[in-house]
CSV table of C-alpha atoms in Angstrom, one decimal:
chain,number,residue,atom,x,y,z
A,1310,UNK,CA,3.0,65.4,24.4
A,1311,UNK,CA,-0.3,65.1,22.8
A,1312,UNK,CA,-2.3,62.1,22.7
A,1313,UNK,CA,-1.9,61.7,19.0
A,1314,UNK,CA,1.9,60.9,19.4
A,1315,UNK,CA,1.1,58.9,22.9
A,1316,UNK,CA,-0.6,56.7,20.7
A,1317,UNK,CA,2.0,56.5,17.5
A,1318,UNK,CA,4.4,56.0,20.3
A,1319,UNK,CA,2.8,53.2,22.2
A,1320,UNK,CA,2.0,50.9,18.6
A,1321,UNK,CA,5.7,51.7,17.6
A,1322,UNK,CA,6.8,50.2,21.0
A,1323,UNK,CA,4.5,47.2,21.1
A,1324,UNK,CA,5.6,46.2,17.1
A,1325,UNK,CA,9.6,46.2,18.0
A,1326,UNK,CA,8.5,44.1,21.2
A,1327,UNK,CA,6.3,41.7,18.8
A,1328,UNK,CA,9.4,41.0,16.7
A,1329,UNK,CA,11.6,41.0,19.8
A,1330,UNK,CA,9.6,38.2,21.0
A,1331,UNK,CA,9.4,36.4,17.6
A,1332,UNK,CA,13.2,37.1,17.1
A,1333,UNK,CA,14.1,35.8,20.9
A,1334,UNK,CA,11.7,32.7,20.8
A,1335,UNK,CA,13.7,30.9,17.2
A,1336,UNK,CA,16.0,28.6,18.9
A,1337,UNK,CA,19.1,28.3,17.1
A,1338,UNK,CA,20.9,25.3,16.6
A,1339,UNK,CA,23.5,23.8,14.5
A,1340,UNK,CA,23.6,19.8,12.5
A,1341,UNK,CA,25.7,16.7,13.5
A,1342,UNK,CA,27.8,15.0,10.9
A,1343,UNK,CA,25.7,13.4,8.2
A,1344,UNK,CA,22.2,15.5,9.3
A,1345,UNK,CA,19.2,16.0,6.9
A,1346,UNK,CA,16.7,19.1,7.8
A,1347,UNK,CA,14.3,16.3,9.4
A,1348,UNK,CA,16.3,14.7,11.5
A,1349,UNK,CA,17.4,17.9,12.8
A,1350,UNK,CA,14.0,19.2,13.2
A,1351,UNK,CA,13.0,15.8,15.2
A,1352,UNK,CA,16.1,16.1,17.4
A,1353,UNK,CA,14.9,19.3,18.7
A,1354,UNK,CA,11.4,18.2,19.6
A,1355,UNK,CA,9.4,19.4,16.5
A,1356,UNK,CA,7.5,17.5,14.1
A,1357,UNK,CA,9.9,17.9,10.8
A,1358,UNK,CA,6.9,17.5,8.7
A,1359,UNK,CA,4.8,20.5,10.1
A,1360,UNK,CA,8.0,22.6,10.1
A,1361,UNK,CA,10.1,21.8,7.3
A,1362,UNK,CA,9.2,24.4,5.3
A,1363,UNK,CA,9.1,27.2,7.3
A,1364,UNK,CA,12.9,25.6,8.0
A,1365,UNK,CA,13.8,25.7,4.2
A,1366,UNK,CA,12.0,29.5,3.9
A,1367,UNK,CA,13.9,31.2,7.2
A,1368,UNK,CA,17.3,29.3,6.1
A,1369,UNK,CA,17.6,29.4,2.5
A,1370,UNK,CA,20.6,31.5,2.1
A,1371,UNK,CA,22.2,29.3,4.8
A,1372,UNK,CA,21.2,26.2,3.1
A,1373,UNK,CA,23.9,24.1,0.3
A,1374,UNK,CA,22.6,22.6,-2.7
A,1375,UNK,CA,19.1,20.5,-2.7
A,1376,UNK,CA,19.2,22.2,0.9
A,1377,UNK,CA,21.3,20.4,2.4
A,1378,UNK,CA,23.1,21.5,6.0
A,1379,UNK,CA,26.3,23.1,6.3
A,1380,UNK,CA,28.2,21.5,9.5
A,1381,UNK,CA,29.8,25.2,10.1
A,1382,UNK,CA,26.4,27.0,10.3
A,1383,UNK,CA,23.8,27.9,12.7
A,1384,UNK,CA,20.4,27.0,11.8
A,1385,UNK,CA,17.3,28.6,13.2
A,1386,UNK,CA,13.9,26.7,14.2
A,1387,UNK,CA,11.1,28.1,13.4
A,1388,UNK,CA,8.2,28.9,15.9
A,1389,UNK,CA,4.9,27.7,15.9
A,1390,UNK,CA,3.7,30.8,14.5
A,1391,UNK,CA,5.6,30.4,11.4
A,1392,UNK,CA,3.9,27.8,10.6
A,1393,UNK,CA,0.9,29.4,10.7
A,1394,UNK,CA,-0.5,28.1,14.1
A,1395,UNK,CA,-1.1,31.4,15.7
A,1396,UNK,CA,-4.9,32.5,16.5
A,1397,UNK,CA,-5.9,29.0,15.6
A,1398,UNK,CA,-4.2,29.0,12.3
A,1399,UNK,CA,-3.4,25.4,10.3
A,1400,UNK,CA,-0.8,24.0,8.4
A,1401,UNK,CA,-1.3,22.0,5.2
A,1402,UNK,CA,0.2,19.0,5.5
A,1403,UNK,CA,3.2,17.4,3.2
A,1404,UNK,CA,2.5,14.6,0.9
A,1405,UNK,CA,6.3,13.6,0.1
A,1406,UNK,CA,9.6,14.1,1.4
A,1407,UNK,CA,12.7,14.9,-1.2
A,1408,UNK,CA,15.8,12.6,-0.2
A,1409,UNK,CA,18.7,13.5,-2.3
A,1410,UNK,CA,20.7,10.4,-1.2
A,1411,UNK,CA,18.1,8.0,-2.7
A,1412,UNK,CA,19.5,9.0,-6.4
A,1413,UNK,CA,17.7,11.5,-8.8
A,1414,UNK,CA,14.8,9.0,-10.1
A,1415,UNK,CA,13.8,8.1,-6.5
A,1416,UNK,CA,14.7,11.1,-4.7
A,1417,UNK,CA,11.2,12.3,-4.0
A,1418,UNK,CA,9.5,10.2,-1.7
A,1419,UNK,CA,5.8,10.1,-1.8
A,1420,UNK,CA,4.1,9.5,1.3
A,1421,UNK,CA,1.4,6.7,1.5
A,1422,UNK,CA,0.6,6.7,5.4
A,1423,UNK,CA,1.5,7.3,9.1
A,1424,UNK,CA,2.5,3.7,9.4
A,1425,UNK,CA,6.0,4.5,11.4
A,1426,UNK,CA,5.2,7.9,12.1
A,1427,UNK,CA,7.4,8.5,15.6
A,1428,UNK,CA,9.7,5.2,14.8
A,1429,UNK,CA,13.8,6.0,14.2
A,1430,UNK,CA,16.0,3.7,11.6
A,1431,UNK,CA,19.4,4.0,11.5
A,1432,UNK,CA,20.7,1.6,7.9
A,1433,UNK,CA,24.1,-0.1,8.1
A,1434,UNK,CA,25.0,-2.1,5.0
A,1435,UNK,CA,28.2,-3.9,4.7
A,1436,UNK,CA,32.0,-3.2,4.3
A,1437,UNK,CA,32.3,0.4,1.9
A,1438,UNK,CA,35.4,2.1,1.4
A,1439,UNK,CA,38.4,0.2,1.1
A,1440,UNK,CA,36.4,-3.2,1.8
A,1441,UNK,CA,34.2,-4.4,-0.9
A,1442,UNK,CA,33.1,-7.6,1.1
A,1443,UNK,CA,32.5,-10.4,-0.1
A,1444,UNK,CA,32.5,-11.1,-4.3
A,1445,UNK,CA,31.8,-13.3,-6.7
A,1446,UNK,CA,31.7,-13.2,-10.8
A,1447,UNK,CA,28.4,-13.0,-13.1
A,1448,UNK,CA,28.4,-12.5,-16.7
A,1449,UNK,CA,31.9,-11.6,-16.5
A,1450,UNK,CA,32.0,-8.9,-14.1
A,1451,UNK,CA,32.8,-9.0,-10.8
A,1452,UNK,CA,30.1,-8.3,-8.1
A,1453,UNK,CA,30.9,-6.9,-4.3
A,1454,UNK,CA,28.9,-7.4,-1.3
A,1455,UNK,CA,28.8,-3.5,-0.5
A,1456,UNK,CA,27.2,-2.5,-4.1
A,1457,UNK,CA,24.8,-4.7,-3.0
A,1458,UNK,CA,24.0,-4.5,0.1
A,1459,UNK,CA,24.4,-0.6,0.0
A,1460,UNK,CA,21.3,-0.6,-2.9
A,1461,UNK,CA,18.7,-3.2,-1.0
A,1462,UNK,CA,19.4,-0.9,2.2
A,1463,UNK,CA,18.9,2.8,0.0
A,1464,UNK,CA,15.6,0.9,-0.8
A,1465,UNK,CA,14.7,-0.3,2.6
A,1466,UNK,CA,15.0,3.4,3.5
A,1467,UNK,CA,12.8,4.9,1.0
A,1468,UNK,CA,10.2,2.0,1.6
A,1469,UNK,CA,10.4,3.2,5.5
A,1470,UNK,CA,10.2,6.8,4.8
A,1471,UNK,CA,7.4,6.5,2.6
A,1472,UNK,CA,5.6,5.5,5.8
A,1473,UNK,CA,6.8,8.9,7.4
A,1474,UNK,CA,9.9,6.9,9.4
A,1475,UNK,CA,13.0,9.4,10.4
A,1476,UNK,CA,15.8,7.1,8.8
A,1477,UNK,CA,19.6,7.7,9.2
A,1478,UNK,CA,21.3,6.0,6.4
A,1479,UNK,CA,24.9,5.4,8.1
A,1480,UNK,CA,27.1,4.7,5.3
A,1481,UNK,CA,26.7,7.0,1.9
A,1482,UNK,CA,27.8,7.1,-1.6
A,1483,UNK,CA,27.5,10.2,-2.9
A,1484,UNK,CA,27.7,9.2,-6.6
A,1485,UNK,CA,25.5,6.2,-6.5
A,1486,UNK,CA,21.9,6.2,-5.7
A,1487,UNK,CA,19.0,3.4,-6.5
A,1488,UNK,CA,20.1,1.7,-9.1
A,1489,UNK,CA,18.1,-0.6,-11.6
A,1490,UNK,CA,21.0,-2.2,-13.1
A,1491,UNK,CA,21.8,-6.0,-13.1
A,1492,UNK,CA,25.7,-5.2,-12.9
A,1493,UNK,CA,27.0,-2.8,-10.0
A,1494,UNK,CA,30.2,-1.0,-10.4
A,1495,UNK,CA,32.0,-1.2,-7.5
A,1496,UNK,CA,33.7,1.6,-6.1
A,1497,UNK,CA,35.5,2.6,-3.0
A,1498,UNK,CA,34.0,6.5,-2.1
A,1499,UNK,CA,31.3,5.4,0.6
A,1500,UNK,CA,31.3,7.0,3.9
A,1501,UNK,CA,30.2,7.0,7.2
A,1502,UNK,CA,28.0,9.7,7.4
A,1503,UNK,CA,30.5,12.1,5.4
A,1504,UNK,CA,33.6,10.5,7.2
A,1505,UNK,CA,36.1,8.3,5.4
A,1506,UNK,CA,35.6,4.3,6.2
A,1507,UNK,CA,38.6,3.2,8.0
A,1508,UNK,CA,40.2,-0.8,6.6
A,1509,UNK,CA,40.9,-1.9,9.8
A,1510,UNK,CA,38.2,-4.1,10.8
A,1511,UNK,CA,37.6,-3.2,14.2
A,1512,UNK,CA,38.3,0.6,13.4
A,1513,UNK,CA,35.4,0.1,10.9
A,1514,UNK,CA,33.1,-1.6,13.0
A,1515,UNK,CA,33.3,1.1,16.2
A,1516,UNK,CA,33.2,4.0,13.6
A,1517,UNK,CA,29.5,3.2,12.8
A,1518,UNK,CA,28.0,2.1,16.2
A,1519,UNK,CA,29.6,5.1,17.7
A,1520,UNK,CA,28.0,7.0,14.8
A,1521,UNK,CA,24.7,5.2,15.6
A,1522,UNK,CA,24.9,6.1,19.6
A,1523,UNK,CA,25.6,9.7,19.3
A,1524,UNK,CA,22.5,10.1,17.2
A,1525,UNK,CA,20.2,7.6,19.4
A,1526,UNK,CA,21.5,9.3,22.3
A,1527,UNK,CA,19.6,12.7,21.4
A,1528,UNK,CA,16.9,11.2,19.8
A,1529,UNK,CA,15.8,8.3,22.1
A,1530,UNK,CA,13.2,10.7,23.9
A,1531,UNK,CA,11.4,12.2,21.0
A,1532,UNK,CA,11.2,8.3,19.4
A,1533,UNK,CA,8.6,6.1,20.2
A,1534,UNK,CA,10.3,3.0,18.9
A,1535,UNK,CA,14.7,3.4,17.6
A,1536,UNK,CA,16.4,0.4,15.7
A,1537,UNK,CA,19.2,-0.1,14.2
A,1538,UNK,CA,19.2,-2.8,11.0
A,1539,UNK,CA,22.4,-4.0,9.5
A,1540,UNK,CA,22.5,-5.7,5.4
A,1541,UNK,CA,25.2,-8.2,4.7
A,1542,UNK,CA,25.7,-10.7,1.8
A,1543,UNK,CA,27.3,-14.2,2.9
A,1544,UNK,CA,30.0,-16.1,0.8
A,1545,UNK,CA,29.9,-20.0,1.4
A,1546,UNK,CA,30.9,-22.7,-1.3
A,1547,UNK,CA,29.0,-22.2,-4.4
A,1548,UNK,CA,26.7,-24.9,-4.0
A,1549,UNK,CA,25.0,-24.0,-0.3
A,1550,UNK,CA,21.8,-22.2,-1.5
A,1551,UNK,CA,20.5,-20.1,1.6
A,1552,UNK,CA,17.8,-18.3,2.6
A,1553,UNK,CA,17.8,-14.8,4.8
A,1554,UNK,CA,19.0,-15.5,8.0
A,1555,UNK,CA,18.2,-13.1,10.9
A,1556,UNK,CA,20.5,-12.3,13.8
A,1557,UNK,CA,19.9,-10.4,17.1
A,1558,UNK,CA,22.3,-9.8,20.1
A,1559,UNK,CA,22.3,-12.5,23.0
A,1560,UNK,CA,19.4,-12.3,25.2
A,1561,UNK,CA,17.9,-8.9,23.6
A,1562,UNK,CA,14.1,-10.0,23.7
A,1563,UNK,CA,13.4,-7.0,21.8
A,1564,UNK,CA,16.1,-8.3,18.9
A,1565,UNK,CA,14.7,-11.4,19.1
A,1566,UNK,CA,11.3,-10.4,18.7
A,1567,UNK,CA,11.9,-8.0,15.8
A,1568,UNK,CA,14.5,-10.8,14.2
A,1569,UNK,CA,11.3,-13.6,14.2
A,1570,UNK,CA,8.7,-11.0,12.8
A,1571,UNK,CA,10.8,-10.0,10.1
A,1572,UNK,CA,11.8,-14.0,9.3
A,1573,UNK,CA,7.8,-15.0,9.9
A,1574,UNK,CA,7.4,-12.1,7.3
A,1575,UNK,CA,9.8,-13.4,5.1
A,1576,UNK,CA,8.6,-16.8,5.0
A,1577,UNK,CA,5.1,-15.4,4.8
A,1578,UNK,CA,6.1,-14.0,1.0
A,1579,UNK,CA,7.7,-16.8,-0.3
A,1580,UNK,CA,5.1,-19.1,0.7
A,1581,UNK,CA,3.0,-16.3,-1.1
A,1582,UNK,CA,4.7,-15.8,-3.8
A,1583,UNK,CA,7.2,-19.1,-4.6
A,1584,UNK,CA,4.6,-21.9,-2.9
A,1585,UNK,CA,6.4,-24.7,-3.7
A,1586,UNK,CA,9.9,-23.3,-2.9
A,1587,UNK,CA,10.2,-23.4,1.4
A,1588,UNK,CA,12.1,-21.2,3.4
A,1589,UNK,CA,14.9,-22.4,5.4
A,1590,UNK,CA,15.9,-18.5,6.8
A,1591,UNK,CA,16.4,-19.4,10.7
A,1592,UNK,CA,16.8,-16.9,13.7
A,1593,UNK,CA,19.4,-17.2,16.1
A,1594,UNK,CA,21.6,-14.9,18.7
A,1595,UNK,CA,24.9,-14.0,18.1
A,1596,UNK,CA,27.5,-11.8,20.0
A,1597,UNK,CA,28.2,-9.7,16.8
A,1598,UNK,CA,30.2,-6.3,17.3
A,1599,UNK,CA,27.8,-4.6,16.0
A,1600,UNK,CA,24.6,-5.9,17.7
A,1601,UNK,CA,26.8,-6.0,21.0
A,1602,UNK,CA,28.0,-2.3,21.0
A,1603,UNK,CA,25.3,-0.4,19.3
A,1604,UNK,CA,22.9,1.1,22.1
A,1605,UNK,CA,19.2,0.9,20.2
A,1606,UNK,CA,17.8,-2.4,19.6
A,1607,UNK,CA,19.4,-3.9,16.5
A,1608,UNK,CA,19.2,-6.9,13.5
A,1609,UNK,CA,21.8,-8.4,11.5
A,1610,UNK,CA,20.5,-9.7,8.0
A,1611,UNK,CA,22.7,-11.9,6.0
A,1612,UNK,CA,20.8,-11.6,2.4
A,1613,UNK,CA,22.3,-14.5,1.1
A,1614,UNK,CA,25.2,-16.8,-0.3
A,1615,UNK,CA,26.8,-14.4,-3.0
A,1616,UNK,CA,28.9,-17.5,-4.4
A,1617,UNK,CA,25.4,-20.1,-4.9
A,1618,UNK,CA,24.4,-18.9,-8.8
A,1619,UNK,CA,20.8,-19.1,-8.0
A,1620,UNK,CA,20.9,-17.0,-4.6
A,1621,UNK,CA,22.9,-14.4,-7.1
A,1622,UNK,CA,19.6,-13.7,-8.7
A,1623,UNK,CA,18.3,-12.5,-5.4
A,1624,UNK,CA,21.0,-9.5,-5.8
A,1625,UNK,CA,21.5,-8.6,-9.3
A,1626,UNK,CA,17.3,-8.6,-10.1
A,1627,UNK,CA,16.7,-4.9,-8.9
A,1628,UNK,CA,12.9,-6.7,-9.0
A,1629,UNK,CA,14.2,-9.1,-6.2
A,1630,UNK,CA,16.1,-5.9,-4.4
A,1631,UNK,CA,13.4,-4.1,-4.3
A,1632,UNK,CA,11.1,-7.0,-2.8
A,1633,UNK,CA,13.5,-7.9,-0.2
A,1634,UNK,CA,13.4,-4.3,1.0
A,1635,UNK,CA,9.8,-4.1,0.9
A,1636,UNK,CA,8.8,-7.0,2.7
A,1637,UNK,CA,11.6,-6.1,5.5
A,1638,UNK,CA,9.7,-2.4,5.6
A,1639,UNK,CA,6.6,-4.6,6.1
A,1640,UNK,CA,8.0,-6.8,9.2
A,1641,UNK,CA,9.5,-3.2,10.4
A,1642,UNK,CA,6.2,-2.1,10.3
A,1643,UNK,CA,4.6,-5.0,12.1
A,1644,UNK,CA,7.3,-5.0,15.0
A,1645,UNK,CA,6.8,-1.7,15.4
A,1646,UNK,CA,2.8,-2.1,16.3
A,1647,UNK,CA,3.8,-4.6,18.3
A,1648,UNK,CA,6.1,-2.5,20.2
A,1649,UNK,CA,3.1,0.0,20.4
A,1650,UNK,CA,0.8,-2.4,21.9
A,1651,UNK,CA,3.3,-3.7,24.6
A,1652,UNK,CA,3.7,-0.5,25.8
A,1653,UNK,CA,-0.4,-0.4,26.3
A,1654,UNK,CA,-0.5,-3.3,28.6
């Protein structure tokens, strides 16, 4: 053999073991009930923003519609060189996330910083399904806690991801996003993570802090900081105006902690923006199901008395929706450096 063909033969060897190599190192993986492409990136140790879209370009006939994950189907990762990080190479990086969940006018997420970069939210609100909570009437329709509750936390999540959080919203509508209406319909099709609600109270209860667990469980170690946050509306007599109260599982410091930043945060906006108003919102520790059984650190908000007619404009302003979920992002945020800095000392 001549050296001419030595020489074809050894390039045409080390090209298929190039691709071997590029084939072998894509681990492939498949998604949990309820995944989006991030938090199946994060799970697996990458950084969903670097990667997502060499994700979306090496699955795309894989992929459903708005690329979302089929639970039947293998998904690869991609490797560091196909995102360009070979020889020294550089990604560009993402400005905004799209998060089809959120509803089509607030489905793309812009990014404003790395505020809760590394930090994992898992968002429970209230009853769904066959339990509309708590209810009241306004202007002649009938409200229910879960419309409610379900919008201020779709909200709270796109307030957290703007700050490049990985957020799990537990229980799902798939028909209604954000809404900027006074009057929401109620409806019975919410889920827990794709799975039908069950009516039994405890049944409902243990479907989402088991839901919760199994993702913490493989996400704890690629998390710098997990909670879990649960949105409720109360019903007293229609006279008891009440502020936000905040609840956290007996003797969790952690809850505690996160439960007083977010009430101090509260009470820092209404002072700011209602002077002469007060706030009454109190902490305290209760042995709630939820708090008790779910493994990451967790907080139990009651938003307010759905019955009182003045606490009812808290819930049917979107305005008001919107500010409760911004100014609970804000005490997320602030617990979350705190939790940074303890971890320093």
């Amino acid at each position: 053999m001549n050296l001419k063909w030595k020489i074809y033969i050894l390039l045409l060897l080390t090209s298929m073991a190039m691709c071997n190599v590029v084939a072998q190192t894509r681990k492939e993986v498949s998604p949990e009930n309820g995944d989006y492409i991030d938090a199946l990136i994060k799970r697996n140790g990458l950084d969903a923003e670097e990667y997502r879209a060499a994700f979306i370009k090496i699955n795309k006939k894989k992929l459903g519609a708005n690329n979302t994950l089929r639970l039947d189907t293998r998904y690869e990762l991609p490797t560091p060189e196909d995102i360009g990080l070979k020889n020294g190479g550089q990604t560009t990086e993402r400005r905004q996330q799209v998060v089809p969940i959120l509803g089509e006018k607030y489905k793309t997420v812009d990014y404003v910083d790395n505020a809760l970069k590394g930090a994992t939210f898992y968002l429970v609100s209230g009853h769904g399904g066959p339990d509309p909570g708590a209810q009241a009437i306004y202007a002649g329709s009938t409200l229910s806690e879960d419309e409610y509750a379900y919008d201020v936390m779709l909200r709270l999540a796109r307030q957290l991801i703007r700050h490049r959080a990985l957020v799990h919203v537990i229980i799902r509508d798939p028909s209604d996003g954000i809404r900027d209406d006074e009057i929401l319909a109620n409806s019975d099709n919410e889920t827990c993570l794709g799975a039908p609600i069950p009516l039994n109270q405890i049944d409902r209860l243990r479907q989402r802090t088991d839901s919760i667990n199994t993702l913490y469980a493989k996400e704890r170690k690629n998390s710098n900081y997990c909670r879990s946050v649960f949105l409720h509306l109360d019903s007293r007599s229609k006279d008891k105006r009440i502020d936000i109260f905040f609840y956290h599982f007996t003797k969790s410091v952690k809850g505690e902690r996160l439960a007083s930043v977010l009430r101090n945060k509260m009470e820092e906006k209404y002072r700011k923006h209602q002077p002469k108003r007060g706030f009454s919102g109190n902490v305290s520790e209760r042995n709630l199901f939820v708090l008790r059984e779910t493994d990451p650190v967790g907080v139990f908000l009651e938003l307010g008395n759905i019955q009182n007619p003045l606490d009812l404009l808290r819930f049917v302003r979107p305005s008001n929706r919107e500010a409760m979920a911004r100014w609970i992002a804000e005490g997320l945020i602030e617990d979350y450096k705190a939790e940074k800095n303890s971890t320093k000392k």
